[in-house]
Coordinates of C-alpha atoms in Angstrom, one line a residue:
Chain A
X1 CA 235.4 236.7 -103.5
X2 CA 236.8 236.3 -107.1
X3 CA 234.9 234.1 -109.6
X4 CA 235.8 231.2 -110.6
X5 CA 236.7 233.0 -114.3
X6 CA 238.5 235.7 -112.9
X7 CA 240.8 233.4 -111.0
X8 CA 241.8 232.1 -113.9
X9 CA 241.8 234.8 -116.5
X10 CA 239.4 233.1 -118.3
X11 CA 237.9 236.6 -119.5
X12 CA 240.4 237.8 -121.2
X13 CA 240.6 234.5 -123.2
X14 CA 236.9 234.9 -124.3
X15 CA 237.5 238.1 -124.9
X16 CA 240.5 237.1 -127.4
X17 CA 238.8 234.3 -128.5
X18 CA 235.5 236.0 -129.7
X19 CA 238.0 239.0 -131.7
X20 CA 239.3 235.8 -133.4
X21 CA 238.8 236.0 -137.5
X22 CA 238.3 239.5 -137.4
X23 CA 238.9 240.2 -140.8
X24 CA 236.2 237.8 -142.3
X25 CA 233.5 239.4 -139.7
X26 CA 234.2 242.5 -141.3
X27 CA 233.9 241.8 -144.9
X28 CA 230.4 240.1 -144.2
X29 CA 229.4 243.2 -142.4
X30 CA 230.5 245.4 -145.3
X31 CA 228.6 242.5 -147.4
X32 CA 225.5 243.1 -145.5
X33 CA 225.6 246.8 -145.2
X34 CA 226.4 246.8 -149.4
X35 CA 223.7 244.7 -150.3
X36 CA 220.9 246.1 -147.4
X37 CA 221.7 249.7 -149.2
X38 CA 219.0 251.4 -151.2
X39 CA 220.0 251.1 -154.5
X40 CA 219.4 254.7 -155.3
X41 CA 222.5 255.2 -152.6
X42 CA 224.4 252.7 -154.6
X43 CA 223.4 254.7 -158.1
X44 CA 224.9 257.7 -156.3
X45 CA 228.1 255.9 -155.1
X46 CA 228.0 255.0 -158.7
X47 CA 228.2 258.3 -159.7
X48 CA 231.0 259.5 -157.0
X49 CA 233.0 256.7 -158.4
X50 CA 232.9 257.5 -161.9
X51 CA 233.2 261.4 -161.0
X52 CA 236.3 260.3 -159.2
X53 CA 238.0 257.7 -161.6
X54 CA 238.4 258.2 -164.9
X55 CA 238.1 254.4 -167.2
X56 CA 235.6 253.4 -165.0
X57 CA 232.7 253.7 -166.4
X58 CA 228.8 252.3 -166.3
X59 CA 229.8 249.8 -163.8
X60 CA 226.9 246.9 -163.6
X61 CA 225.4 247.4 -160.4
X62 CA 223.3 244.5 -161.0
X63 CA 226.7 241.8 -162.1
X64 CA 228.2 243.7 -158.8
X65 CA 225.5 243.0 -156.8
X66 CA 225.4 239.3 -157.5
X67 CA 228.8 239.0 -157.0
X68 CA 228.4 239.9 -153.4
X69 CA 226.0 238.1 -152.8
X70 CA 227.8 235.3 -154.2
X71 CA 230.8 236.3 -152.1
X72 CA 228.3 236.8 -149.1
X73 CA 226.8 233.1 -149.3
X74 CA 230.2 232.1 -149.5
X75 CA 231.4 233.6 -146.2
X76 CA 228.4 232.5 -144.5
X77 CA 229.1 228.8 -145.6
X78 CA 232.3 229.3 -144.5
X79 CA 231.5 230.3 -141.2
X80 CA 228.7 228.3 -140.5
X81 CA 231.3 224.9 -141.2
X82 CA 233.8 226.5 -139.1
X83 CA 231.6 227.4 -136.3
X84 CA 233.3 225.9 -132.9
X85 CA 231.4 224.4 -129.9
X86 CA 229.3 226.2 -127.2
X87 CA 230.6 227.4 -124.1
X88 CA 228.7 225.0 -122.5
X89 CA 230.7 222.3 -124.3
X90 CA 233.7 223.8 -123.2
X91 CA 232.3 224.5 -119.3
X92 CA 231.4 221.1 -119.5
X93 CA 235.2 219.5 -120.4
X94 CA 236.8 217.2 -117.9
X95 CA 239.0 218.6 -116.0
X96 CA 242.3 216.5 -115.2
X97 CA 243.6 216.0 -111.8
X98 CA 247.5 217.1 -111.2
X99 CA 248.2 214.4 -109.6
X100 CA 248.0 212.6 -112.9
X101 CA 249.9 214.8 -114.9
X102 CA 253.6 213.3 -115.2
X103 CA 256.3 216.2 -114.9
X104 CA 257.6 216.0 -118.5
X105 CA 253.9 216.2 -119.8
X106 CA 253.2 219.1 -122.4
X107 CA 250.6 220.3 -124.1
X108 CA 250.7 219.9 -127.6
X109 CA 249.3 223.3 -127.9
X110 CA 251.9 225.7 -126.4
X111 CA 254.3 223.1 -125.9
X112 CA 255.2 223.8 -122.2
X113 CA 255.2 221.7 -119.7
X114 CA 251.9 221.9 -117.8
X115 CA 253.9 221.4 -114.0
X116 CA 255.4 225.2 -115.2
X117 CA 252.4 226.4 -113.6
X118 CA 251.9 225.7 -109.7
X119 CA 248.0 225.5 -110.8
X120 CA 248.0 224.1 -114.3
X121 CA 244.3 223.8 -115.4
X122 CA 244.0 220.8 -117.8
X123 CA 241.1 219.2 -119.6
X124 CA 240.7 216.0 -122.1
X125 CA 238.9 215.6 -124.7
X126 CA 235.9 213.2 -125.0
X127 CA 237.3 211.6 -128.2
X128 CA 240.5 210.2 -126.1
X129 CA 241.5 210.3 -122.1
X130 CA 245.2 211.0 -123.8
X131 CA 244.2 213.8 -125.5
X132 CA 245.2 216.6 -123.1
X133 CA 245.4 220.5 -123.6
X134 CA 245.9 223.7 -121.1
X135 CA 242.4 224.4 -120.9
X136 CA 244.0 228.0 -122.0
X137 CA 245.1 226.4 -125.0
X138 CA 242.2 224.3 -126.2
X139 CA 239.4 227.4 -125.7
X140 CA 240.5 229.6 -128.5
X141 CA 240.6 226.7 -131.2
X142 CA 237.4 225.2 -129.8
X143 CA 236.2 228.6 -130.3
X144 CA 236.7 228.0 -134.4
X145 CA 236.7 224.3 -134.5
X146 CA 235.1 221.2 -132.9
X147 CA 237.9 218.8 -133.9
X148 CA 240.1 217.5 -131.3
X149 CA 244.1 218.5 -132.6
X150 CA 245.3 215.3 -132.0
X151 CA 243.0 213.1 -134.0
X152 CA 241.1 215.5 -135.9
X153 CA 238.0 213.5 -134.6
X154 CA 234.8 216.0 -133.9
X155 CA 234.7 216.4 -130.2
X156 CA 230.7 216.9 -130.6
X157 CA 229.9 213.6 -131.4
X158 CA 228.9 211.5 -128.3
X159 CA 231.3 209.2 -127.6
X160 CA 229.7 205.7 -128.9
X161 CA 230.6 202.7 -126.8
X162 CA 232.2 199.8 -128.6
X163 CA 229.6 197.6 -129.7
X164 CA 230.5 193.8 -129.0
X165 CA 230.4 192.0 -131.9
X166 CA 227.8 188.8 -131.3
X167 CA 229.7 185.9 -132.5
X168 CA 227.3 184.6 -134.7
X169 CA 227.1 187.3 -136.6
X170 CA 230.5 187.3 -137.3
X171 CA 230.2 183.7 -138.5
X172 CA 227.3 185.0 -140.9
X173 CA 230.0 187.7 -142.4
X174 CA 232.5 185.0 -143.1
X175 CA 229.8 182.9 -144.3
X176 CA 229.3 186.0 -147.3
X177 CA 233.3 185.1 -147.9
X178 CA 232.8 181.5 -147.7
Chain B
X1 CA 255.2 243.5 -132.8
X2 CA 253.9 241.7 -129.4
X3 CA 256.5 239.4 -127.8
X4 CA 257.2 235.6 -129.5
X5 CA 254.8 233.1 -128.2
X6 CA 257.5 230.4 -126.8
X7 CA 256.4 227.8 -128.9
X8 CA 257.7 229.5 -131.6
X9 CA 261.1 230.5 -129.8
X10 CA 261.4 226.6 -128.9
X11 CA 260.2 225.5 -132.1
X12 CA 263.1 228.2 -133.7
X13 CA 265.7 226.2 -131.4
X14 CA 264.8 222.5 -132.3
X15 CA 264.9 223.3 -136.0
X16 CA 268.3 224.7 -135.7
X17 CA 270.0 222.2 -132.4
X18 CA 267.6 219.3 -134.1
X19 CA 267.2 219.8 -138.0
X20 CA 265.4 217.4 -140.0
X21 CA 267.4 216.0 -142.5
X22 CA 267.3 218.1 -145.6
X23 CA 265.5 220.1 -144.8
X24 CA 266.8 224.1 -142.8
X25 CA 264.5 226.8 -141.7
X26 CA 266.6 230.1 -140.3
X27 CA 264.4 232.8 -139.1
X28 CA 264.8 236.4 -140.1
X29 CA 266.9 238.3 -137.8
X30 CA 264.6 241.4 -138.0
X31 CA 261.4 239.3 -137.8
X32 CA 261.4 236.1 -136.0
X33 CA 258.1 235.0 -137.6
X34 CA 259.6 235.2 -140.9
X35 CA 261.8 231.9 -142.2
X36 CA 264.1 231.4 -144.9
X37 CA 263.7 227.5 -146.2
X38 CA 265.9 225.1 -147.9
X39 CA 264.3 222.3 -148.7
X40 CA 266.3 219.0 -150.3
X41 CA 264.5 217.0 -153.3
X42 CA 263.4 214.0 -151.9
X43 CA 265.9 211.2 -153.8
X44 CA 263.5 208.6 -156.3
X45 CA 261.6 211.6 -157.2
X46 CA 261.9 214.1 -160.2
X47 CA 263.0 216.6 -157.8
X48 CA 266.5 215.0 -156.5
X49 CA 269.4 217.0 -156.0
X50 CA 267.8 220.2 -156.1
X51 CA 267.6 222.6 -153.5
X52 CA 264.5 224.6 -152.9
X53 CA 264.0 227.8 -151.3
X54 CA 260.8 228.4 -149.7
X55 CA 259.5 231.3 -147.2
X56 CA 257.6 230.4 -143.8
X57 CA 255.5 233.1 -141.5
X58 CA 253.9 232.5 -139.0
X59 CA 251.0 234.5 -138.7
X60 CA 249.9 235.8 -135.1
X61 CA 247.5 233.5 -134.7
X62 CA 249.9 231.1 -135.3
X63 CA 249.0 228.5 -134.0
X64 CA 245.7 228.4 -134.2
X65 CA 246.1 229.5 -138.0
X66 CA 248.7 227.5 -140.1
X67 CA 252.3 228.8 -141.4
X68 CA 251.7 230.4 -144.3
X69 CA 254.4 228.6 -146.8
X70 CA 255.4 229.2 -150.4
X71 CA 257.8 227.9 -153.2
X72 CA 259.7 230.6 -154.0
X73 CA 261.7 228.2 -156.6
X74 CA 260.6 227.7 -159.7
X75 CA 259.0 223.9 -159.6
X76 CA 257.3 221.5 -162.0
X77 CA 254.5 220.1 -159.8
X78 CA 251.2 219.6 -159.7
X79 CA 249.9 220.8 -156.5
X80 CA 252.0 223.7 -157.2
X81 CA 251.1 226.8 -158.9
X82 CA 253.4 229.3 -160.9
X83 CA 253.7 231.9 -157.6
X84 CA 254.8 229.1 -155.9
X85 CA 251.3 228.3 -154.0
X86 CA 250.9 225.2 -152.3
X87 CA 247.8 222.9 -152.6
X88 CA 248.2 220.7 -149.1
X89 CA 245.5 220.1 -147.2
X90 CA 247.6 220.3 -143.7
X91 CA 248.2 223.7 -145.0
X92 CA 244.0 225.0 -144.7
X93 CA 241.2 223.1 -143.7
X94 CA 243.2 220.1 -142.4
X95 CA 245.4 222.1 -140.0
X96 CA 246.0 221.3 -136.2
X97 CA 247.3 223.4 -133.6
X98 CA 249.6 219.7 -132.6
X99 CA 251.2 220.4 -135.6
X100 CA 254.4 222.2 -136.0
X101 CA 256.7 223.9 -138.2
X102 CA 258.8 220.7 -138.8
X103 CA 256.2 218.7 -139.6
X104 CA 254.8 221.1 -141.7
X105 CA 258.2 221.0 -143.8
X106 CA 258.0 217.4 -143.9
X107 CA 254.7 216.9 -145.4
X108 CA 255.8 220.0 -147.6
X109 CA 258.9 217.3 -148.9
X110 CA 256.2 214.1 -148.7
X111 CA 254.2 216.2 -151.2
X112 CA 257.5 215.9 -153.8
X113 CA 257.6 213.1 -153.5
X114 CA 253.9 211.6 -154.1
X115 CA 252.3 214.5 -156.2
X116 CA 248.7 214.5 -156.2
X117 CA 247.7 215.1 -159.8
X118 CA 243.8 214.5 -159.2
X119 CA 244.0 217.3 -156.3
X120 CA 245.6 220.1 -158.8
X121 CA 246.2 223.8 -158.3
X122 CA 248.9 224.0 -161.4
X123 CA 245.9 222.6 -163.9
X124 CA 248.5 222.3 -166.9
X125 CA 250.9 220.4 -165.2
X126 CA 248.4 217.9 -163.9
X127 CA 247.2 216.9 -167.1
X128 CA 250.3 216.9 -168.6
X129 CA 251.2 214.5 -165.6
X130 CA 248.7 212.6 -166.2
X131 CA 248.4 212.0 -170.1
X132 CA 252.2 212.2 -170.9
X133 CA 253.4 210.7 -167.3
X134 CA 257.1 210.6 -169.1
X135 CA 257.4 213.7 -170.5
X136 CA 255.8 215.2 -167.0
X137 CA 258.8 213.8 -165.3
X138 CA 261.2 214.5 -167.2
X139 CA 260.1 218.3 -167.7
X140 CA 260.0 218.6 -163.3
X141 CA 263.5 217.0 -163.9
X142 CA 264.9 219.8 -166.1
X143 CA 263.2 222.1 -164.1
X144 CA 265.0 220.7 -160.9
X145 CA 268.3 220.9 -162.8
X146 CA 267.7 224.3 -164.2
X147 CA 266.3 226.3 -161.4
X148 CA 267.0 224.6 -157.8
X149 CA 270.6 224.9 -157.5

């Protein structure tokens, strides 16, 4: 019997989602393996380069080398802030029931109309019942983001029920005003 | 190339059936990620009656990465740079895959007309805008006449 993620293609959208930002994975890699390099191999880089290019010469290995660790430090902020949420959190999204999807619905992702599908697979966010996506759609910016795209609110943060405000509080605040 | 998302084929359509006003974004023939903009000064503001061109891509992650949008008139402002960079927050950290090439454009023309001069990416031209407001004005004004045409 198929799983559950092969029904729905769901690995080939991990797969897509985890090649996402391949460019700055790369670089940090090149980072690393620069700054994790003996320096005697980076003395004899040193010399290839100024064998190979003439006006460059006595480049500061040690100015170099703190710039990329600088530039390292950098594009691990980056990624940390821009980490998304867990699969767990996304496993764990409600899923909507087609019988309340209206047939002019969209999703403000893709923009099609989620009845196009015979089977559409829709979830909300916590941060808003309204705030619907093809579950196709919300995985891969999820994947690089915890806001919702709607209300930019971070879809982490429990959902805090509305505290009542106790009347006589409220007097007290005027009371400051008074 | 891979095929056009169709997002971006029924975003192409609205902008052309449904234009905002003042505002025209024409894709490339041979690349249909690539956009030609005209963008209208908005009126009250330094930039009226010019006409700017700009250039829209859409990158393939497009769009769970933003448009990538540039002046390519020359323009007295701010939050933009001298290669025509833009400093908008909707543009980077602030984008959202709800948001589309349109609105994109608008707050592109919202930005002309409320300049952000403690947000800068031209540094000379927000000081100048903000110790010699006038004279900051009146230079984006002769810029507007001289160059967006």
């Amino acid at each position: 019997m198929p799983t559950y993620e092969e029904e729905h293609g769901l690995n080939s959208t991990n797969n897509n989602t985890e090649g996402e930002r391949p460019n700055r994975l790369t670089v940090q890699q090149a980072l690393n393996n620069f700054i994790n390099t003996p320096t005697d191999s980076r003395n004899n880089l040193s010399n290839s380069i100024n064998n190979s290019i003439n006006g460059i010469n006595n480049v500061d290995f040690n100015l170099l080398n703190q710039m990329m660790n600088s530039m390292n430090t950098i594009l691990v902020d980056k990624s940390n802030t821009n980490n998304g949420v867990s699969n767990e959190f996304i496993d764990r999204l409600e899923r909507v029931n087609v019988k309340q999807l209206k047939n002019d619905d969209t999703c403000p992702i893709c923009t099609n109309e989620y009845k196009d599908d015979s089977y559409p697979l829709v979830v909300e966010l916590p941060c808003n019942s309204k705030h619907r996506f093809d579950l196709e759609c919300i995985v891969p910016w999820l994947k690089i983001n915890k806001t919702c795209p709607l209300c930019r609110i971070d879809v982490t943060i429990k959902k805090e029920l509305p505290v009542l405000v106790d009347s006589e509080e409220e007097d007290e605040d005027w009371e400051m005003y008074g | 190339m891979s095929s056009l998302p169709k997002r971006i084929i029924r975003e192409t359509e609205r902008l052309i059936s449904d234009p905002v006003p003042g505002i025209t974004a024409t894709p490339h023939e041979e690349n249909l990620r690539y956009f030609d903009v005209l963008l209208d000064g908005p009126s009250g503001s330094p930039y009226e009656n010019g006409v700017f061109k700009l250039e829209l891509f859409l990158p393939d992650d497009y769009p769970m990465a933003p448009p990538m949008v540039r002046f390519l008139t020359k323009i007295y402002h701010p939050n933009i740079d001298r290669l025509g960079r833009i400093c908008l927050d909707v543009l980077k950290n602030n984008w959202s895959p709800a948001l589309q090439i349109r609105t994109i454009l608008l707050s592109i023309q919202a930005l002309l007309s409320s300049p952000n001069p403690d947000d800068p990416l031209a540094n000379e031209v927000a000081d100048e805008w903000k110790n010699n407001h006038d004279k900051a004005i009146q230079t984006a004004r002769e810029w507007t006449a001289q160059y967006a045409k």
